[in-house]
PDB file of C-alpha atoms and ligand atoms in Angstrom:
ATOM      1  CA  MET A   1      87.106 129.193-122.542  1.00  0.00           C
ATOM      2  CA  ARG A   2      87.974 131.634-125.285  1.00  0.00           C
ATOM      3  CA  ALA A   3      91.548 132.890-125.385  1.00  0.00           C
ATOM      4  CA  ILE A   4      90.517 136.512-124.977  1.00  0.00           C
ATOM      5  CA  GLN A   5      88.835 135.735-121.688  1.00  0.00           C
ATOM      6  CA  LYS A   6      92.076 134.571-120.120  1.00  0.00           C
ATOM      7  CA  LYS A   7      93.071 136.841-117.323  1.00  0.00           C
ATOM      8  CA  LYS A   8      95.983 137.218-114.971  1.00  0.00           C
ATOM      9  CA  ARG A   9      94.392 137.414-111.546  1.00  0.00           C
ATOM     10  CA  GLY A  10      91.315 135.588-110.218  1.00  0.00           C
ATOM     11  CA  GLU A  11      88.164 137.406-109.312  1.00  0.00           C
ATOM     12  CA  LEU A  12      87.209 137.655-105.579  1.00  0.00           C
ATOM     13  CA  ILE A  13      83.463 137.123-105.372  1.00  0.00           C
ATOM     14  CA  VAL A  14      81.618 137.796-102.088  1.00  0.00           C
ATOM     15  CA  LEU A  15      78.160 136.401-101.532  1.00  0.00           C
ATOM     16  CA  SER A  16      76.189 137.522 -98.482  1.00  0.00           C
ATOM     17  CA  GLY A  17      72.645 137.102 -97.355  1.00  0.00           C
ATOM     18  CA  PRO A  18      70.749 136.304 -94.157  1.00  0.00           C
ATOM     19  CA  SER A  19      70.995 132.849 -92.653  1.00  0.00           C
ATOM     20  CA  GLY A  20      68.309 130.574 -94.182  1.00  0.00           C
ATOM     21  CA  VAL A  21      68.053 132.593 -97.442  1.00  0.00           C
ATOM     22  CA  GLY A  22      69.392 129.551 -99.304  1.00  0.00           C
ATOM     23  CA  LYS A  23      72.910 130.649 -99.961  1.00  0.00           C
ATOM     24  CA  SER A  24      74.329 127.112 -99.738  1.00  0.00           C
ATOM     25  CA  THR A  25      71.870 125.781-102.318  1.00  0.00           C
ATOM     26  CA  VAL A  26      72.530 128.707-104.683  1.00  0.00           C
ATOM     27  CA  ILE A  27      76.230 128.252-104.275  1.00  0.00           C
ATOM     28  CA  ALA A  28      76.009 124.495-105.082  1.00  0.00           C
ATOM     29  CA  GLU A  29      74.094 125.420-108.259  1.00  0.00           C
ATOM     30  CA  LEU A  30      76.689 128.041-109.084  1.00  0.00           C
ATOM     31  CA  LEU A  31      79.700 125.686-108.494  1.00  0.00           C
ATOM     32  CA  GLY A  32      78.031 123.004-110.597  1.00  0.00           C
ATOM     33  CA  ALA A  33      77.794 125.534-113.524  1.00  0.00           C
ATOM     34  CA  ARG A  34      81.201 127.123-112.998  1.00  0.00           C
ATOM     35  CA  ARG A  35      83.531 124.330-111.899  1.00  0.00           C
ATOM     36  CA  ASP A  36      86.566 126.639-112.213  1.00  0.00           C
ATOM     37  CA  ILE A  37      85.469 128.692-109.194  1.00  0.00           C
ATOM     38  CA  HIS A  38      87.129 127.875-105.884  1.00  0.00           C
ATOM     39  CA  PHE A  39      84.807 127.980-102.927  1.00  0.00           C
ATOM     40  CA  SER A  40      86.573 129.263 -99.847  1.00  0.00           C
ATOM     41  CA  VAL A  41      85.874 126.968 -96.824  1.00  0.00           C
ATOM     42  CA  SER A  42      85.694 129.231 -93.768  1.00  0.00           C
ATOM     43  CA  PHE A  43      86.934 128.596 -90.281  1.00  0.00           C
ATOM     44  CA  THR A  44      84.287 128.712 -87.573  1.00  0.00           C
ATOM     45  CA  THR A  45      83.945 128.026 -83.843  1.00  0.00           C
ATOM     46  CA  ARG A  46      80.275 127.025 -84.229  1.00  0.00           C
ATOM     47  CA  GLN A  47      79.339 123.369 -83.708  1.00  0.00           C
ATOM     48  CA  PRO A  48      78.744 121.320 -86.889  1.00  0.00           C
ATOM     49  CA  ARG A  49      75.074 120.864 -87.838  1.00  0.00           C
ATOM     50  CA  THR A  50      73.796 117.433 -88.793  1.00  0.00           C
ATOM     51  CA  GLY A  51      75.343 116.389 -92.139  1.00  0.00           C
ATOM     52  CA  GLU A  52      78.046 119.096 -92.075  1.00  0.00           C
ATOM     53  CA  GLN A  53      81.613 117.801 -92.659  1.00  0.00           C
ATOM     54  CA  ASP A  54      84.808 119.303 -91.420  1.00  0.00           C
ATOM     55  CA  GLY A  55      86.859 120.647 -94.403  1.00  0.00           C
ATOM     56  CA  VAL A  56      83.783 120.626 -96.705  1.00  0.00           C
ATOM     57  CA  ASN A  57      81.294 122.985 -95.132  1.00  0.00           C
ATOM     58  CA  TYR A  58      83.624 124.652 -92.641  1.00  0.00           C
ATOM     59  CA  ARG A  59      86.831 124.024 -90.867  1.00  0.00           C
ATOM     60  CA  PHE A  60      85.567 123.658 -87.317  1.00  0.00           C
ATOM     61  CA  VAL A  61      88.058 124.952 -84.763  1.00  0.00           C
ATOM     62  CA  SER A  62      88.114 125.877 -81.099  1.00  0.00           C
ATOM     63  CA  ARG A  63      87.874 129.510 -79.890  1.00  0.00           C
ATOM     64  CA  GLU A  64      91.483 129.296 -78.750  1.00  0.00           C
ATOM     65  CA  GLU A  65      92.673 128.208 -82.176  1.00  0.00           C
ATOM     66  CA  PHE A  66      90.523 130.910 -83.922  1.00  0.00           C
ATOM     67  CA  GLU A  67      91.929 133.623 -81.640  1.00  0.00           C
ATOM     68  CA  ARG A  68      95.486 132.412 -82.417  1.00  0.00           C
ATOM     69  CA  MET A  69      94.724 132.746 -86.097  1.00  0.00           C
ATOM     70  CA  ILE A  70      93.500 136.344 -85.558  1.00  0.00           C
ATOM     71  CA  ALA A  71      96.618 137.154 -83.522  1.00  0.00           C
ATOM     72  CA  ASP A  72      98.890 135.705 -86.217  1.00  0.00           C
ATOM     73  CA  GLY A  73      97.188 137.631 -89.025  1.00  0.00           C
ATOM     74  CA  GLU A  74      96.060 134.484 -90.834  1.00  0.00           C
ATOM     75  CA  LEU A  75      92.653 135.719 -91.750  1.00  0.00           C
ATOM     76  CA  LEU A  76      91.601 138.042 -94.578  1.00  0.00           C
ATOM     77  CA  GLU A  77      88.539 138.845 -92.503  1.00  0.00           C
ATOM     78  CA  PHE A  78      86.615 137.508 -89.560  1.00  0.00           C
ATOM     79  CA  ALA A  79      83.430 138.392 -87.635  1.00  0.00           C
ATOM     80  CA  GLU A  80      81.554 137.308 -84.633  1.00  0.00           C
ATOM     81  CA  TYR A  81      78.035 136.149 -85.653  1.00  0.00           C
ATOM     82  CA  VAL A  82      75.333 134.962 -83.225  1.00  0.00           C
ATOM     83  CA  GLY A  83      77.975 134.059 -80.595  1.00  0.00           C
ATOM     84  CA  ASN A  84      80.503 132.370 -82.900  1.00  0.00           C
ATOM     85  CA  TYR A  85      83.587 133.376 -84.936  1.00  0.00           C
ATOM     86  CA  TYR A  86      83.675 132.966 -88.651  1.00  0.00           C
ATOM     87  CA  GLY A  87      86.740 133.802 -90.778  1.00  0.00           C
ATOM     88  CA  THR A  88      88.429 133.430 -94.146  1.00  0.00           C
ATOM     89  CA  SER A  89      91.958 132.116 -94.656  1.00  0.00           C
ATOM     90  CA  LEU A  90      94.199 134.757 -96.234  1.00  0.00           C
ATOM     91  CA  LYS A  91      96.736 132.219 -97.524  1.00  0.00           C
ATOM     92  CA  VAL A  92      94.308 130.044 -99.421  1.00  0.00           C
ATOM     93  CA  ILE A  93      92.551 133.054-100.982  1.00  0.00           C
ATOM     94  CA  ARG A  94      95.831 134.657-102.062  1.00  0.00           C
ATOM     95  CA  GLU A  95      97.231 131.441-103.567  1.00  0.00           C
ATOM     96  CA  GLN A  96      94.103 130.896-105.629  1.00  0.00           C
ATOM     97  CA  LEU A  97      93.759 134.453-106.842  1.00  0.00           C
ATOM     98  CA  ASP A  98      97.443 134.540-107.783  1.00  0.00           C
ATOM     99  CA  ARG A  99      96.925 131.359-109.851  1.00  0.00           C
ATOM    100  CA  GLY A 100      94.198 133.188-111.718  1.00  0.00           C
ATOM    101  CA  VAL A 101      91.397 131.206-110.068  1.00  0.00           C
ATOM    102  CA  ASP A 102      88.119 132.970-109.129  1.00  0.00           C
ATOM    103  CA  VAL A 103      87.262 132.622-105.441  1.00  0.00           C
ATOM    104  CA  LEU A 104      83.792 132.657-103.928  1.00  0.00           C
ATOM    105  CA  LEU A 105      83.314 133.692-100.282  1.00  0.00           C
ATOM    106  CA  ASP A 106      80.064 133.021 -98.381  1.00  0.00           C
ATOM    107  CA  ILE A 107      80.367 135.550 -95.629  1.00  0.00           C
ATOM    108  CA  GLU A 108      78.167 137.897 -93.524  1.00  0.00           C
ATOM    109  CA  VAL A 109      77.969 141.626 -93.853  1.00  0.00           C
ATOM    110  CA  GLN A 110      80.725 142.703 -91.395  1.00  0.00           C
ATOM    111  CA  GLY A 111      83.193 140.441 -93.096  1.00  0.00           C
ATOM    112  CA  ALA A 112      82.124 141.664 -96.480  1.00  0.00           C
ATOM    113  CA  ALA A 113      82.769 145.225 -95.394  1.00  0.00           C
ATOM    114  CA  LYS A 114      86.273 144.273 -94.409  1.00  0.00           C
ATOM    115  CA  VAL A 115      86.836 142.563 -97.752  1.00  0.00           C
ATOM    116  CA  ARG A 116      85.611 145.749 -99.504  1.00  0.00           C
ATOM    117  CA  GLU A 117      88.234 147.693 -97.568  1.00  0.00           C
ATOM    118  CA  ARG A 118      91.052 145.312 -98.202  1.00  0.00           C
ATOM    119  CA  CYS A 119      90.165 144.315-101.732  1.00  0.00           C
ATOM    120  CA  PRO A 120      88.241 147.113-103.383  1.00  0.00           C
ATOM    121  CA  GLU A 121      88.067 145.200-106.699  1.00  0.00           C
ATOM    122  CA  ALA A 122      86.040 142.354-105.105  1.00  0.00           C
ATOM    123  CA  VAL A 123      82.521 141.778-106.553  1.00  0.00           C
ATOM    124  CA  LEU A 124      79.965 141.982-103.726  1.00  0.00           C
ATOM    125  CA  ILE A 125      76.636 140.236-104.202  1.00  0.00           C
ATOM    126  CA  PHE A 126      73.746 140.236-101.721  1.00  0.00           C
ATOM    127  CA  LEU A 127      71.146 137.529-101.799  1.00  0.00           C
ATOM    128  CA  ILE A 128      67.782 138.447-100.251  1.00  0.00           C
ATOM    129  CA  PRO A 129      64.706 136.261 -99.556  1.00  0.00           C
ATOM    130  CA  PRO A 130      61.433 137.188-101.427  1.00  0.00           C
ATOM    131  CA  SER A 131      59.992 138.298 -98.073  1.00  0.00           C
ATOM    132  CA  ILE A 132      60.670 138.011 -94.307  1.00  0.00           C
ATOM    133  CA  GLU A 133      57.738 135.589 -93.986  1.00  0.00           C
ATOM    134  CA  GLU A 134      59.365 133.294 -96.595  1.00  0.00           C
ATOM    135  CA  LEU A 135      62.663 133.508 -94.707  1.00  0.00           C
ATOM    136  CA  SER A 136      60.938 132.491 -91.450  1.00  0.00           C
ATOM    137  CA  ARG A 137      59.347 129.492 -93.261  1.00  0.00           C
ATOM    138  CA  ARG A 138      62.742 128.445 -94.603  1.00  0.00           C
ATOM    139  CA  LEU A 139      64.407 128.697 -91.203  1.00  0.00           C
ATOM    140  CA  HIS A 140      61.741 126.629 -89.606  1.00  0.00           C
ATOM    141  CA  ARG A 141      61.742 124.077 -92.379  1.00  0.00           C
ATOM    142  CA  ARG A 142      65.524 123.592 -91.988  1.00  0.00           C
ATOM    143  CA  ASN A 143      64.716 122.377 -88.437  1.00  0.00           C
ATOM    144  CA  THR A 144      68.326 122.642 -87.211  1.00  0.00           C
ATOM    145  CA  ASP A 145      68.030 125.539 -84.753  1.00  0.00           C
ATOM    146  CA  ALA A 146      66.042 126.115 -81.586  1.00  0.00           C
ATOM    147  CA  GLU A 147      63.096 128.608 -81.843  1.00  0.00           C
ATOM    148  CA  GLU A 148      65.063 131.207 -79.813  1.00  0.00           C
ATOM    149  CA  VAL A 149      67.991 130.967 -82.285  1.00  0.00           C
ATOM    150  CA  ILE A 150      65.569 131.260 -85.220  1.00  0.00           C
ATOM    151  CA  GLN A 151      64.093 134.497 -83.788  1.00  0.00           C
ATOM    152  CA  ARG A 152      67.554 135.914 -83.231  1.00  0.00           C
ATOM    153  CA  ARG A 153      68.434 135.000 -86.797  1.00  0.00           C
ATOM    154  CA  LEU A 154      65.301 136.624 -88.140  1.00  0.00           C
ATOM    155  CA  GLU A 155      66.046 139.933 -86.303  1.00  0.00           C
ATOM    156  CA  LYS A 156      69.637 139.658 -87.560  1.00  0.00           C
ATOM    157  CA  ALA A 157      68.307 139.090 -91.119  1.00  0.00           C
ATOM    158  CA  ARG A 158      66.377 142.475 -90.978  1.00  0.00           C
ATOM    159  CA  GLN A 159      69.593 144.248 -89.850  1.00  0.00           C
ATOM    160  CA  GLU A 160      71.614 142.471 -92.548  1.00  0.00           C
ATOM    161  CA  CYS A 161      69.299 143.327 -95.392  1.00  0.00           C
ATOM    162  CA  ARG A 162      69.815 146.972 -94.514  1.00  0.00           C
ATOM    163  CA  GLU A 163      73.427 146.523 -95.452  1.00  0.00           C
ATOM    164  CA  SER A 164      72.601 145.354 -98.950  1.00  0.00           C
ATOM    165  CA  VAL A 165      72.923 148.991-100.154  1.00  0.00           C
ATOM    166  CA  ASN A 166      76.685 148.616 -99.761  1.00  0.00           C
ATOM    167  CA  TYR A 167      76.819 145.720-102.254  1.00  0.00           C
ATOM    168  CA  ASP A 168      77.379 145.970-106.001  1.00  0.00           C
ATOM    169  CA  TYR A 169      74.466 143.646-106.858  1.00  0.00           C
ATOM    170  CA  LEU A 170      71.238 142.499-105.257  1.00  0.00           C
ATOM    171  CA  VAL A 171      69.737 139.088-106.191  1.00  0.00           C
ATOM    172  CA  VAL A 172      66.420 137.784-104.915  1.00  0.00           C
ATOM    173  CA  ASN A 173      66.394 134.070-104.141  1.00  0.00           C
ATOM    174  CA  ASP A 174      62.986 133.269-105.364  1.00  0.00           C
ATOM    175  CA  THR A 175      63.979 130.142-107.171  1.00  0.00           C
ATOM    176  CA  VAL A 176      67.460 128.655-106.965  1.00  0.00           C
ATOM    177  CA  MET A 177      67.814 128.406-110.767  1.00  0.00           C
ATOM    178  CA  ASP A 178      66.840 132.064-111.318  1.00  0.00           C
ATOM    179  CA  ALA A 179      69.096 133.350-108.502  1.00  0.00           C
ATOM    180  CA  ALA A 180      72.094 131.206-109.705  1.00  0.00           C
ATOM    181  CA  GLY A 181      71.373 132.376-113.259  1.00  0.00           C
ATOM    182  CA  GLU A 182      71.480 136.025-112.294  1.00  0.00           C
ATOM    183  CA  ILE A 183      74.734 135.533-110.439  1.00  0.00           C
ATOM    184  CA  LEU A 184      76.332 133.761-113.381  1.00  0.00           C
ATOM    185  CA  SER A 185      75.285 136.726-115.588  1.00  0.00           C
ATOM    186  CA  ILE A 186      76.813 139.154-113.140  1.00  0.00           C
ATOM    187  CA  LEU A 187      80.098 137.254-113.165  1.00  0.00           C
ATOM    188  CA  GLN A 188      80.083 137.162-116.952  1.00  0.00           C
ATOM    189  CA  ALA A 189      79.386 140.936-117.137  1.00  0.00           C
ATOM    190  CA  GLU A 190      82.259 141.562-114.666  1.00  0.00           C
ATOM    191  CA  GLN A 191      84.575 139.782-117.058  1.00  0.00           C
ATOM    192  CA  CYS A 192      83.611 142.242-119.804  1.00  0.00           C
ATOM    193  CA  ARG A 193      84.568 145.321-117.879  1.00  0.00           C
ATOM    194  CA  THR A 194      86.703 147.619-120.059  1.00  0.00           C
ATOM    195  CA  GLN A 195      89.243 147.909-117.255  1.00  0.00           C
ATOM    196  CA  LYS A 196      89.798 144.157-117.263  1.00  0.00           C
ATOM    197  CA  ARG A 197      90.019 143.973-121.075  1.00  0.00           C
ATOM    198  CA  ILE A 198      91.904 147.124-121.880  1.00  0.00           C
ATOM    199  CA  HIS A 199      94.882 145.079-123.139  1.00  0.00           C
ATOM    200  CA  LEU A 200      92.600 143.809-125.882  1.00  0.00           C
ATOM    201  CA  ALA A 201      91.902 147.346-127.082  1.00  0.00           C
ATOM    202  CA  GLN A 202      95.598 148.207-126.689  1.00  0.00           C
ATOM    203  CA  GLY A 203      96.433 145.272-128.817  1.00  0.00           C
ATOM    204  CA  ILE A 204      94.644 147.056-131.653  1.00  0.00           C
ATOM    205  CA  THR A 205      95.376 150.755-130.930  1.00  0.00           C
ATOM    206  CA  GLY A 206      98.830 150.408-129.279  1.00  0.00           C
ATOM    207  CA  PRO A 207      99.335 151.959-125.802  1.00  0.00           C
ATOM    208  CA  GLN A 208      97.182 155.040-125.408  1.00  0.00           C
ATOM    209  CA  ASP A 209      98.289 158.428-124.058  1.00  0.00           C
ATOM    210  CA  GLU A 210      96.824 158.650-120.529  1.00  0.00           C
ATOM    211  CA  GLU A 211      96.455 162.435-120.762  1.00  0.00           C
ATOM    212  CA  ALA A 212      94.362 162.149-123.869  1.00  0.00           C
TER     213      ALA A 212
HETATM  214  P1  5GP B   1      75.850 129.546 -90.605  1.00  0.00           P
HETATM  215  O1  5GP B   1      76.042 129.423 -89.084  1.00  0.00           O
HETATM  216  O2  5GP B   1      74.369 129.678 -90.912  1.00  0.00           O
HETATM  217  O3  5GP B   1      76.589 128.511 -91.383  1.00  0.00           O
HETATM  218  O4  5GP B   1      76.537 130.954 -90.996  1.00  0.00           O
HETATM  219  C1  5GP B   1      76.215 132.179 -90.349  1.00  0.00           C
HETATM  220  C2  5GP B   1      76.731 133.287 -91.148  1.00  0.00           C
HETATM  221  O5  5GP B   1      78.155 133.299 -91.192  1.00  0.00           O
HETATM  222  C3  5GP B   1      76.325 133.255 -92.658  1.00  0.00           C
HETATM  223  O6  5GP B   1      75.764 134.525 -92.954  1.00  0.00           O
HETATM  224  C4  5GP B   1      77.621 133.061 -93.393  1.00  0.00           C
HETATM  225  O7  5GP B   1      77.607 133.720 -94.647  1.00  0.00           O
HETATM  226  C5  5GP B   1      78.603 133.653 -92.425  1.00  0.00           C
HETATM  227  N1  5GP B   1      79.928 133.189 -92.646  1.00  0.00           N
HETATM  228  C6  5GP B   1      80.383 131.935 -92.960  1.00  0.00           C
HETATM  229  N2  5GP B   1      81.721 131.928 -93.164  1.00  0.00           N
HETATM  230  C7  5GP B   1      82.119 133.176 -92.862  1.00  0.00           C
HETATM  231  C8  5GP B   1      83.430 133.785 -92.881  1.00  0.00           C
HETATM  232  O8  5GP B   1      84.461 133.176 -93.119  1.00  0.00           O
HETATM  233  N3  5GP B   1      83.504 135.112 -92.497  1.00  0.00           N
HETATM  234  C9  5GP B   1      82.356 135.860 -92.264  1.00  0.00           C
HETATM  235  N4  5GP B   1      82.583 137.092 -91.919  1.00  0.00           N
HETATM  236  N5  5GP B   1      81.168 135.267 -92.243  1.00  0.00           N
HETATM  237  C10 5GP B   1      81.052 134.010 -92.547  1.00  0.00           C
END
């Protein structure tokens, strides 16, 4: 990494998109390319799916434990989604950002709206499927949920995609490589924002008069 790109605080990156859009695959691609990003492992009360590991995909907790965390203010945000709680640890996020590490959250739209409120500087990216038919195919192919759950998730997907207008960026997950590539470009462009590099200009001009 070039010296000029060094920054004080990490970037909070939010990625949302309907269930089955392929977020996990895109995230795996992204984390492979940007090993310096910390992926925030969420807490959830949902049951683990086949192959999911506690502490890797999620931290699986009971409803009682989750409600205790809400009451104790341990979560940056949380939401109830298709009958289960999902939430982000405030402590872990804060520690990483303070260390200058970029943090990626894979969260749904209500949680993302709360992050926007609490951390207006966060970068919000919405991943959409190429079409609703393709999303339905992907959910069926995954073969992890009952038909009734899939139908609920599809209806939820329509609602969620309406919220994409509140995000900074919209990425279509047509192919994983293209989607991950676009997200990497977004993150790079975010680093070049004048606001984040103003100290570089000031190094040349000296402090500028704010009134000017
Ligand atoms: P799934 O059950 O398919 O793993 O996740 C369902 C939804 O919950 C996904 O849209 C995912 O992004 C979202 N989600 C996962 N972790 C969190 C979290 O910590 N907070 C919120 N608000 N949503 C989350």
